[in-house]
Coordinates of C-alpha atoms in Angstrom, one line a residue:
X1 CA -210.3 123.6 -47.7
X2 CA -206.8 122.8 -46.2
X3 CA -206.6 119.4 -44.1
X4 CA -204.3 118.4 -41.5
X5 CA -200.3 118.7 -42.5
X6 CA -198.5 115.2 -43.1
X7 CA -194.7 116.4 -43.0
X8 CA -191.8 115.0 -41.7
X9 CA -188.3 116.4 -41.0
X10 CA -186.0 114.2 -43.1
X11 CA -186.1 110.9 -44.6
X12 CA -186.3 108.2 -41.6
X13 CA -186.9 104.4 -42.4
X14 CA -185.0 102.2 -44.7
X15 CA -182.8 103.4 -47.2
X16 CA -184.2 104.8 -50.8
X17 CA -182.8 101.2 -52.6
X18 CA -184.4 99.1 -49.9
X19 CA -188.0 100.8 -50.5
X20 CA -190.6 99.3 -52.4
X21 CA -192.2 101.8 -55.5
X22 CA -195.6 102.6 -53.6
X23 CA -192.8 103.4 -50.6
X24 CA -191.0 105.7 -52.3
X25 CA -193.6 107.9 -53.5
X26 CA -195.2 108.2 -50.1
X27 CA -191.6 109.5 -49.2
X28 CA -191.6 111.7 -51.6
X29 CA -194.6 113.0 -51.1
X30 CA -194.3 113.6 -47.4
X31 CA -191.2 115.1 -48.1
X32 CA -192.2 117.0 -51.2
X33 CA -195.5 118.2 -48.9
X34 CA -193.0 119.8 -46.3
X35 CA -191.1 121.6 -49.0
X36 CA -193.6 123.3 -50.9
X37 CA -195.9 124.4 -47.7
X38 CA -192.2 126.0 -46.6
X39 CA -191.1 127.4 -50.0
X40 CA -194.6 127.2 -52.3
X41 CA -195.0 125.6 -55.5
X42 CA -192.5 127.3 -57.2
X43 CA -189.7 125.0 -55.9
X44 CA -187.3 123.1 -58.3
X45 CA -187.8 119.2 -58.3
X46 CA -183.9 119.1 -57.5
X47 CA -184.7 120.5 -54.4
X48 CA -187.2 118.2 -53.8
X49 CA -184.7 115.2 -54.6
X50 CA -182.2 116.7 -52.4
X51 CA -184.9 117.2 -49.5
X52 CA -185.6 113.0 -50.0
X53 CA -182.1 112.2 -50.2
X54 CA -182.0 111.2 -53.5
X55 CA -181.1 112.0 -57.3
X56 CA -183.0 113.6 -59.6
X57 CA -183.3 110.9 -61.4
X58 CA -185.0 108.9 -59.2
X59 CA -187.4 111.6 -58.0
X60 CA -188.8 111.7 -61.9
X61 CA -188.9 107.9 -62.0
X62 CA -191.6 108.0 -59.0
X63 CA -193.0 111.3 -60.7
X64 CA -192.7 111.9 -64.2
X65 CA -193.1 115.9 -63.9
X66 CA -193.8 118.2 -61.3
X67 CA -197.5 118.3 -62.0
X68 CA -197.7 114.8 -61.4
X69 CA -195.8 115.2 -57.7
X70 CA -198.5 118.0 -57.4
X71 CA -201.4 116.4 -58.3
X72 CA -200.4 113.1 -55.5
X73 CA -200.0 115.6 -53.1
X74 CA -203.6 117.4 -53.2
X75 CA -204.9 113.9 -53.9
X76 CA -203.6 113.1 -50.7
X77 CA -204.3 116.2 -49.4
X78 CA -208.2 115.9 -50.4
X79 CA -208.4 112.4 -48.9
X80 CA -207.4 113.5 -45.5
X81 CA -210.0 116.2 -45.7
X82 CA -212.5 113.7 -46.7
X83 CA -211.9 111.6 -44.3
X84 CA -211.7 114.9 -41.7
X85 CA -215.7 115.6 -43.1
X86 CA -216.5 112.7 -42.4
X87 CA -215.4 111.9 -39.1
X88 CA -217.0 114.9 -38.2
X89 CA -220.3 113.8 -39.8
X90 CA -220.4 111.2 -37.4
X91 CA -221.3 113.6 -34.2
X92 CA -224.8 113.7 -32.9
X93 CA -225.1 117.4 -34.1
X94 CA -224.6 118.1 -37.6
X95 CA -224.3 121.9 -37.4
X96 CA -221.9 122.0 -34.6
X97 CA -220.0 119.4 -37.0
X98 CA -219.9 122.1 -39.9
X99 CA -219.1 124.9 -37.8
X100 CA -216.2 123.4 -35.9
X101 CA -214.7 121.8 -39.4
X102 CA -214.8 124.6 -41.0
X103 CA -213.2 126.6 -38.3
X104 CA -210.3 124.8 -38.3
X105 CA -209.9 124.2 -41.9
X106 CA -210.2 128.2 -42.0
X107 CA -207.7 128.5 -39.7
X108 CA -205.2 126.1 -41.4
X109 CA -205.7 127.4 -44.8
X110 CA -204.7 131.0 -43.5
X111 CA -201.4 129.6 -43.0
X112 CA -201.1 126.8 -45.4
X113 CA -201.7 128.1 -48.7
X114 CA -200.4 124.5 -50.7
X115 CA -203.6 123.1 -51.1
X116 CA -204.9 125.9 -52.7
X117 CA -202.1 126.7 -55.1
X118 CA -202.1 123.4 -56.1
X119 CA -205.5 123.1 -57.1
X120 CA -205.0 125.8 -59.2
X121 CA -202.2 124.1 -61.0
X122 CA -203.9 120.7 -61.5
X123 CA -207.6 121.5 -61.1
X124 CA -208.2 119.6 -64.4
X125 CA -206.7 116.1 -64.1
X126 CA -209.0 113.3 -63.7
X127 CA -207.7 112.2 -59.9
X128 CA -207.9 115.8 -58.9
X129 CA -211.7 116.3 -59.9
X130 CA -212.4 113.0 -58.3
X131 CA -211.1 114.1 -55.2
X132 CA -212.7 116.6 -54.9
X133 CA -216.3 115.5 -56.0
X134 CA -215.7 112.9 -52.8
X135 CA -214.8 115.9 -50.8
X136 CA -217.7 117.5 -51.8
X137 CA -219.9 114.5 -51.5
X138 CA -219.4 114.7 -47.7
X139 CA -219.4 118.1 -46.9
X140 CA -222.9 117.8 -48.6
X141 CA -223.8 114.9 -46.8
X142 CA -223.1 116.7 -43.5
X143 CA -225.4 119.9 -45.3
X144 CA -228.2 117.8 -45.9
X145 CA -228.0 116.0 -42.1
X146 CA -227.9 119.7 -40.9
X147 CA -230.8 120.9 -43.1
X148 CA -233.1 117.5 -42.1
X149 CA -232.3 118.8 -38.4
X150 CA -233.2 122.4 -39.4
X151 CA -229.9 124.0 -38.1
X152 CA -228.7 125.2 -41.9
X153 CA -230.4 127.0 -44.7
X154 CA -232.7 125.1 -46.9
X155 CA -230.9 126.2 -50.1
X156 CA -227.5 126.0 -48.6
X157 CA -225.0 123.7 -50.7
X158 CA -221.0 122.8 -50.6
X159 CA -221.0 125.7 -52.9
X160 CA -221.4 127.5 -50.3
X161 CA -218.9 126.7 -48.2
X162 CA -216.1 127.2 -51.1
X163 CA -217.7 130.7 -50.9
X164 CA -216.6 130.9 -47.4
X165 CA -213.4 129.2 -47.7
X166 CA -212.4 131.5 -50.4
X167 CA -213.7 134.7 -48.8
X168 CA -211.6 133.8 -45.7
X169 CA -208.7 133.5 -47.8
X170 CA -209.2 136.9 -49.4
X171 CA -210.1 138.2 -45.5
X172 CA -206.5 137.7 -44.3
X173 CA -204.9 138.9 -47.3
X174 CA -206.7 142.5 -46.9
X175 CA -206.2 142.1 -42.8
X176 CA -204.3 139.2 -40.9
X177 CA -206.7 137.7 -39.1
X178 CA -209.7 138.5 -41.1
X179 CA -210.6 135.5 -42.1
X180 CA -211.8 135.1 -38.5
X181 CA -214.2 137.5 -39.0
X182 CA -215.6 136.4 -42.5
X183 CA -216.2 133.0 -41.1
X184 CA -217.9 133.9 -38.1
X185 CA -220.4 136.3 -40.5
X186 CA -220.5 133.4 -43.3
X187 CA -221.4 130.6 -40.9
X188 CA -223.8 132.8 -39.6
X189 CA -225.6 133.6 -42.9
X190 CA -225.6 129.3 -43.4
X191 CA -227.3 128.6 -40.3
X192 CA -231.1 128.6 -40.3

């Protein structure tokens, strides 16, 4: 599940000693969020100072480690998904909110794989499996809205839809484009 990109270009605003702490680490992660969709998770935190503009120094001073920059970022990451299932809970028609969310999150993760290689690197901290139970929380209230309205599988679950995600994943890994496919056949199998 991949939400909407939040990059910018380069460091705008005020200067680095002029921001406030809570400031800073939105910089960085905005920043940090650009450079790791472009080069993956692999990327020195030096190159992550030098793409915010500052030193080292103060790049571990908002983040003590890498996994900690990681972790804010699918935090971050998760709550604009959240908030994405949601807004699309509030149409009329609960499966046509499902199916169009999960055709575009299907169609950003294909070619933004950050949110999931980030998950697997901090899958286990506290503010990551929070996120991601309130993530799941609303896709599964939008389920159950769909399954009162009969358009979805009685036994259907936000299980389910990790299924899908996933297999779309592995869908345009065997053939570009595949995950098209996969969701179209998966969506299918979900609706009553």
């Amino acid at each position: 599940m991949v939400p909407p990109p939040v990059t910018q270009n380069a460091p705008t605003g005020p200067p680095w000693g002029e921001l406030e702490p809570d400031e800073k680490r939105e910089r960085v992660l905005d920043l940090a969020t650009e450079v790791f969709t472009e080069q993956g998770l692999d990327v020195p935190m030096p190159r992550i100072a030098a793409a915010a503009g500052v030193g080292i120094g103060s790049l571990y001073r908002s983040y003590r480690s890498k996994e900690d920059l990681v972790a804010a970022l699918l935090v971050r990451q998760l709550g604009l998904l959240r908030e994405e299932v949601l807004e699309a809970g509030e149409r009329a028609d609960a499966w046509t909110a499902i199916e169009d969310s999960v055709r575009g999150i299907a169609e950003r993760q294909a070619t933004n794989k950050l949110l999931s290689g980030a998950l697997g690197l901090t899958s286990e901290r506290r503010e990551v499996v929070v996120a991601v139970a309130e993530v799941s929380l609303a896709w599964q209230e939008l389920i159950d809205r769909a399954r009162e309205d009969g358009t979805v599988r009685s036994d259907a679950t936000v299980k389910d839809l990790r299924f899908l995600f996933a297999s779309a994943r592995a869908a345009d890994e065997v053939a570009p484009g595949g995950s098209d496919r996969v969701v179209d056949l998966l969506l299918e199998a979900l609706r009553k």
